[in-house]
Short mmCIF file of C-alpha atoms in Angstrom, two decimals:
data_model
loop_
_atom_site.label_atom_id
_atom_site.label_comp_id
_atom_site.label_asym_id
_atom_site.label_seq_id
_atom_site.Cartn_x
_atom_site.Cartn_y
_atom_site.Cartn_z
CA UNK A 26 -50.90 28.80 31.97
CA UNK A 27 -48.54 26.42 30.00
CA UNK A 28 -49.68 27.21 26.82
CA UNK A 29 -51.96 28.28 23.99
CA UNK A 30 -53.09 25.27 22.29
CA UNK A 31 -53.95 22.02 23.45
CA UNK A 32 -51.02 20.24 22.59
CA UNK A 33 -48.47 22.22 23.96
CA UNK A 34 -50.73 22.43 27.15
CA UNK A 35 -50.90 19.02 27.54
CA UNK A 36 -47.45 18.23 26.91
CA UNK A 37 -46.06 20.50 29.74
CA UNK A 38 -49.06 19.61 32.18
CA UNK A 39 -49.22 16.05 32.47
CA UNK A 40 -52.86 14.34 32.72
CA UNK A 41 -54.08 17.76 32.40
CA UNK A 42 -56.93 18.96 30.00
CA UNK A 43 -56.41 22.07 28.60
CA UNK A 44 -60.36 22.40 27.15
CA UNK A 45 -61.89 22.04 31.21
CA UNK A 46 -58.99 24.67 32.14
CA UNK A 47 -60.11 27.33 29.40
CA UNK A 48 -64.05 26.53 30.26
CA UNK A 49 -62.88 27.02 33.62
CA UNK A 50 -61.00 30.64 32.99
CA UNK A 51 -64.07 31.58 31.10
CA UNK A 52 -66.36 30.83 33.94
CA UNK A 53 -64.19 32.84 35.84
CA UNK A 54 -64.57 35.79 33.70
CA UNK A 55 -68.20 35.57 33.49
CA UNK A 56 -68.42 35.97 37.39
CA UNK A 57 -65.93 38.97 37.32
CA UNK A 58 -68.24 40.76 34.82
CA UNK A 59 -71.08 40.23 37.06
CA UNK A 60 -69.09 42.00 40.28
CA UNK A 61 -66.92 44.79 38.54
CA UNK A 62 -64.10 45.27 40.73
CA UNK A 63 -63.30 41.38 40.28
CA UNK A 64 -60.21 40.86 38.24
CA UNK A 65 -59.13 37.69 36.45
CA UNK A 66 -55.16 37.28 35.96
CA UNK A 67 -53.48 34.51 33.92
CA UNK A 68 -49.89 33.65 34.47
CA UNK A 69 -47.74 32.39 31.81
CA UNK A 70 -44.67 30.11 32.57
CA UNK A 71 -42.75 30.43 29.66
CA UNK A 72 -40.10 27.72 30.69
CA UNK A 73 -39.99 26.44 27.15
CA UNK A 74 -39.72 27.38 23.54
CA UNK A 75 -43.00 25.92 22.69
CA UNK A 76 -44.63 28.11 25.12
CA UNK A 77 -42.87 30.84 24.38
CA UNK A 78 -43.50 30.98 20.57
CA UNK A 79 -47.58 30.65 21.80
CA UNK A 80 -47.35 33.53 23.80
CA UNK A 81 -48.92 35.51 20.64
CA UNK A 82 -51.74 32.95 20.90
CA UNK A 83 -52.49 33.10 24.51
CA UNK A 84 -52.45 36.64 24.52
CA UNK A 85 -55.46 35.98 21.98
CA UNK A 86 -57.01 33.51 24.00
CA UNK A 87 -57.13 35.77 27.04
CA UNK A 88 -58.91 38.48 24.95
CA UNK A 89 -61.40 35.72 23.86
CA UNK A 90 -61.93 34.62 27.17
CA UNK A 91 -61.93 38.54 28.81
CA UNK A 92 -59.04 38.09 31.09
CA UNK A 93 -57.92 41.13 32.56
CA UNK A 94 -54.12 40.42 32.74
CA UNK A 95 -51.62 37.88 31.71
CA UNK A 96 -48.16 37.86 34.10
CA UNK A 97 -45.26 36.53 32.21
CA UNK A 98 -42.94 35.00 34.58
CA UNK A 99 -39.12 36.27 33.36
CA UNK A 100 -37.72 33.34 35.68
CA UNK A 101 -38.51 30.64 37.75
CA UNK A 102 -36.96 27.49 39.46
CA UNK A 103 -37.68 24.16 38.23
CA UNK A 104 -37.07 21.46 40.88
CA UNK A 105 -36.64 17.65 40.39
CA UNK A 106 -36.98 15.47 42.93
CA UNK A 107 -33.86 13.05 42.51
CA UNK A 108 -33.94 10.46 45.22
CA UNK A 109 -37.15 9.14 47.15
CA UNK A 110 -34.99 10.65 50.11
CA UNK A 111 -36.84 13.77 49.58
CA UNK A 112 -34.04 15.69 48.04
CA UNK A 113 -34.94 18.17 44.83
CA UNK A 114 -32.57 19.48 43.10
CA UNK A 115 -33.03 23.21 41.52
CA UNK A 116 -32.40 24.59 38.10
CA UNK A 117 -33.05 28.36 37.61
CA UNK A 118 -35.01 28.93 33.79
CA UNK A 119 -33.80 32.61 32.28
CA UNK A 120 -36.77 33.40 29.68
CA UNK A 121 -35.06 36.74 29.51
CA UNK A 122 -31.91 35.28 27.99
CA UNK A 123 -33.31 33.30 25.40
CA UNK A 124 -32.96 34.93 21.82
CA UNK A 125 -35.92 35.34 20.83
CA UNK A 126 -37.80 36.44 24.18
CA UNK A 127 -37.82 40.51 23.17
CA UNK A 128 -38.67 39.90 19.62
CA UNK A 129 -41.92 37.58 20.73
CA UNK A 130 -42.91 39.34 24.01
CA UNK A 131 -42.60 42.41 20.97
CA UNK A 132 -45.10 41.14 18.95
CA UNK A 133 -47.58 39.89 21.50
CA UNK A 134 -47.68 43.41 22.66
CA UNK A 135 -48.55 45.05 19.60
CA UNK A 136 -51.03 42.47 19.30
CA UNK A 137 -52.25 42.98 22.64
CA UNK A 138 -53.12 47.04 21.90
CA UNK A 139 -54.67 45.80 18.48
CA UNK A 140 -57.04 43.73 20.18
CA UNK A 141 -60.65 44.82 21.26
CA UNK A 142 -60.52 43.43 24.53
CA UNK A 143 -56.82 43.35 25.26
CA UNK A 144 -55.58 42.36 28.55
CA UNK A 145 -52.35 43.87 30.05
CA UNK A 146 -49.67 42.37 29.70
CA UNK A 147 -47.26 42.18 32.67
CA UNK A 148 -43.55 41.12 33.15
CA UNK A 149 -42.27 39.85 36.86
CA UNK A 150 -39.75 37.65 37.69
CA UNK A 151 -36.22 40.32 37.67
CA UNK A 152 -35.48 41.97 40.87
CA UNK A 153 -32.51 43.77 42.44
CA UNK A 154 -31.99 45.62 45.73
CA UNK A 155 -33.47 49.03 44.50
CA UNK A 156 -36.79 47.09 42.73
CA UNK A 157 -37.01 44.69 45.52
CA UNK A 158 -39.52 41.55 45.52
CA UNK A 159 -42.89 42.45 47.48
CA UNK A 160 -44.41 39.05 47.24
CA UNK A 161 -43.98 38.36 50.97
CA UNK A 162 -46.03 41.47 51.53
CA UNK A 163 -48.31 41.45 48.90
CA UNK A 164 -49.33 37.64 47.98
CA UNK A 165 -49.13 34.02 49.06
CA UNK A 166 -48.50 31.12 47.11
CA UNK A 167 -51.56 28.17 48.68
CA UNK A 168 -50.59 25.11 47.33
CA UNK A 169 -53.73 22.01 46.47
CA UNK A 170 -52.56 20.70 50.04
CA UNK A 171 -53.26 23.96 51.26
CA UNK A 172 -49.56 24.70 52.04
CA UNK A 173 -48.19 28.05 51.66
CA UNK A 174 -45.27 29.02 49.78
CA UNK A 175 -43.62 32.25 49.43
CA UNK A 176 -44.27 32.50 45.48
CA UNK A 177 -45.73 30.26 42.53
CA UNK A 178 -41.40 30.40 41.47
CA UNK A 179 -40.98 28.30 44.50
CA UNK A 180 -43.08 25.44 43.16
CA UNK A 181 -44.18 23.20 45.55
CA UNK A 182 -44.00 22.71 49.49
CA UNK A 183 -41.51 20.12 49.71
CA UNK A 184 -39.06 22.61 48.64
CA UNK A 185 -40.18 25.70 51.28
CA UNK A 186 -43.37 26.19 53.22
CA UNK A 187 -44.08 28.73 55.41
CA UNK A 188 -47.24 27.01 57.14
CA UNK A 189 -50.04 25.02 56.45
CA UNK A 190 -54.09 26.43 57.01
CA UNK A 191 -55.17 22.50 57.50
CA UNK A 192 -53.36 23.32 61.19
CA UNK A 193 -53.11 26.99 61.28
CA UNK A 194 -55.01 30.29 60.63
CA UNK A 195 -54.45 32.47 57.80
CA UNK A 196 -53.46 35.61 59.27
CA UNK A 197 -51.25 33.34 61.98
CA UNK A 198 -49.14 31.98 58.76
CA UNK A 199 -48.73 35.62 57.62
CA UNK A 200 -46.93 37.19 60.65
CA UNK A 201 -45.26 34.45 61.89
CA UNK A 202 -41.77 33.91 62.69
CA UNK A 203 -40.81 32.70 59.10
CA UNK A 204 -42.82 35.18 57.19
CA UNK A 205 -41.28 37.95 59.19
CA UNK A 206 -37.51 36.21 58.95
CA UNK A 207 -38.14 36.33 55.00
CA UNK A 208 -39.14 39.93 55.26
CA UNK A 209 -36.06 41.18 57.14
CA UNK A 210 -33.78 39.02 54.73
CA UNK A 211 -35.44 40.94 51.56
CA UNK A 212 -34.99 44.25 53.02
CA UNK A 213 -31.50 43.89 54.36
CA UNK A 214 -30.63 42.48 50.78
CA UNK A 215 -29.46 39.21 52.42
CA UNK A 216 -31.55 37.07 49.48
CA UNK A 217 -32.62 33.76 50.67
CA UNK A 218 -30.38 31.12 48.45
CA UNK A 219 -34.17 30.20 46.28
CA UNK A 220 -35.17 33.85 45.50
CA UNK A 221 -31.80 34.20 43.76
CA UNK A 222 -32.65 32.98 40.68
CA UNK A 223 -34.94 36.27 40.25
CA UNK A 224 -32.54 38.43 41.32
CA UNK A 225 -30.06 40.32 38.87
CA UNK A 226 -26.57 38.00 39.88
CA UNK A 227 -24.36 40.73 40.78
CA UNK A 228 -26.98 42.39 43.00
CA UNK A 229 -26.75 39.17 45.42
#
C-alpha cells in the first residue's frame, strides 16, 4: 500500500486509483468477516518520506476498513531498468535508517492500541543468520503475469523468477531445483547477492 491519501497514492503508483484500491480492500474485509478464519493483511512500502509520514493515517484507514494486519517493509530493492537491453539496475531503500522512522512507526503504534478496531502492526524486512528469512518456506511472491518471485522485495520477474504457473504447476514451482538451491543458500548463510539488502551487512 503506497500510501494513505490519494495523492500520495497516486503519486508513487502511476495510473493507479487509490479510491477502487480502498473499495477493493474493503470488499475484501467484508468477505473475511463472513468466513472467520480469513485474514486480510496490508503491506506498506515505506520507500519514501511521504509515505512514511502517512503511516499514522493508514494505520487509521486499515481500522476503518477492518484489516487485520499492516506489514511494514524495513527494506526493499528498487530496480530501474536502464537500457532496453534488459538490464535493471538495483538500489537497496533502508526505512530503518531514516531519522524519523522510530519516532513515526512510535506514534502509529500507540495509535494503533487506541483504536477500536486496531490491526497489528508488523515489521519485516531485517534478517541475520540467527533470525533467518523463511519466505522461501512460507510464501510466494505471483506476479500479474503469473510469475513467481521469491518475495514482493524482489519486485518484478525480470529481475528473478523461480517459475511461471502459465507452464507449470504450483506445487512443481515450489520444490523445484531453484526453490530448493535458494533454500540451501539461506540455511548455509551463503545469501543470494538480492536478499542482501535485508540482511544486517556484517552478517553477509
Amino acid at each position: 500500500m503506497g500510501g494513505a491519501s490519494k495523492a500520495t497514492y497516486e503519486k508513487v503508483r502511476k495510473g493507479s486509483d487509490f479510491d477502487a484500491v480502498v473499495h477493493h480492500i474493503e470488499k475484501f474485509c467484508e468477505l473475511k468477516r463472513k468466513k472467520a478464519r480469513t485474514k486480510v493483511r496490508m503491506v506498506c512500502v515505506a520507500s519514501r518520506q511521504e509515505l512514511l509520514m502517512e503511516l499514522p493515517d493508514l494505520i487509521r484507514l486499515a481500522s476503518r476498513l477492518g484489516v487485520d494486519q499492516v506489514r511494514i517493509k524495513q527494506r526493499i530493492i528498487q530496480w530501474e531498468n536502464v537500457s532496453d537491453s534488459g538490464k535493471y539496475l538495483s538500489r537497496s531503500l533502508r526505512l530503518d535508517s531514516n531519522p524519523n522512522y522510530r519516532k513515526v512507526l512510535g506514534e502509529a503504534q500507540r495509535l494503533s492500541k487506541n483504536l477500536r478496531m486496531p490491526p497489528r502492526i508488523v515489521t519485516a524486512g531485517i534478517h541475520s543468520p540467527s533470525h533467518p528469512c523463511l519466505q522461501p518456506w512460507n510464501s510466494m511472491y505471483i506476479s500479474t503475469e503469473g510469475k513467481v518471485i521469491p518475495c514482493c522485495t524482489m519486485g518484478i520477474p525480470e529481475t528473478w523468477c523461480l517459475g511461471d504457473l502459465t507452464q507449470e504447476k504450483l506445487a512443481e514451482i515450489w520444490n523445484n531445483r531453484a526453490y530448493r538451491e535458494l533454500r540451501k543458500q539461506i540455511r548455509s548463510n551463503e545469501i543470494p547477492e538480492p536478499c542482501k539488502a535485508c540482511y544486517l551487512s556484517a552478517d553477509c
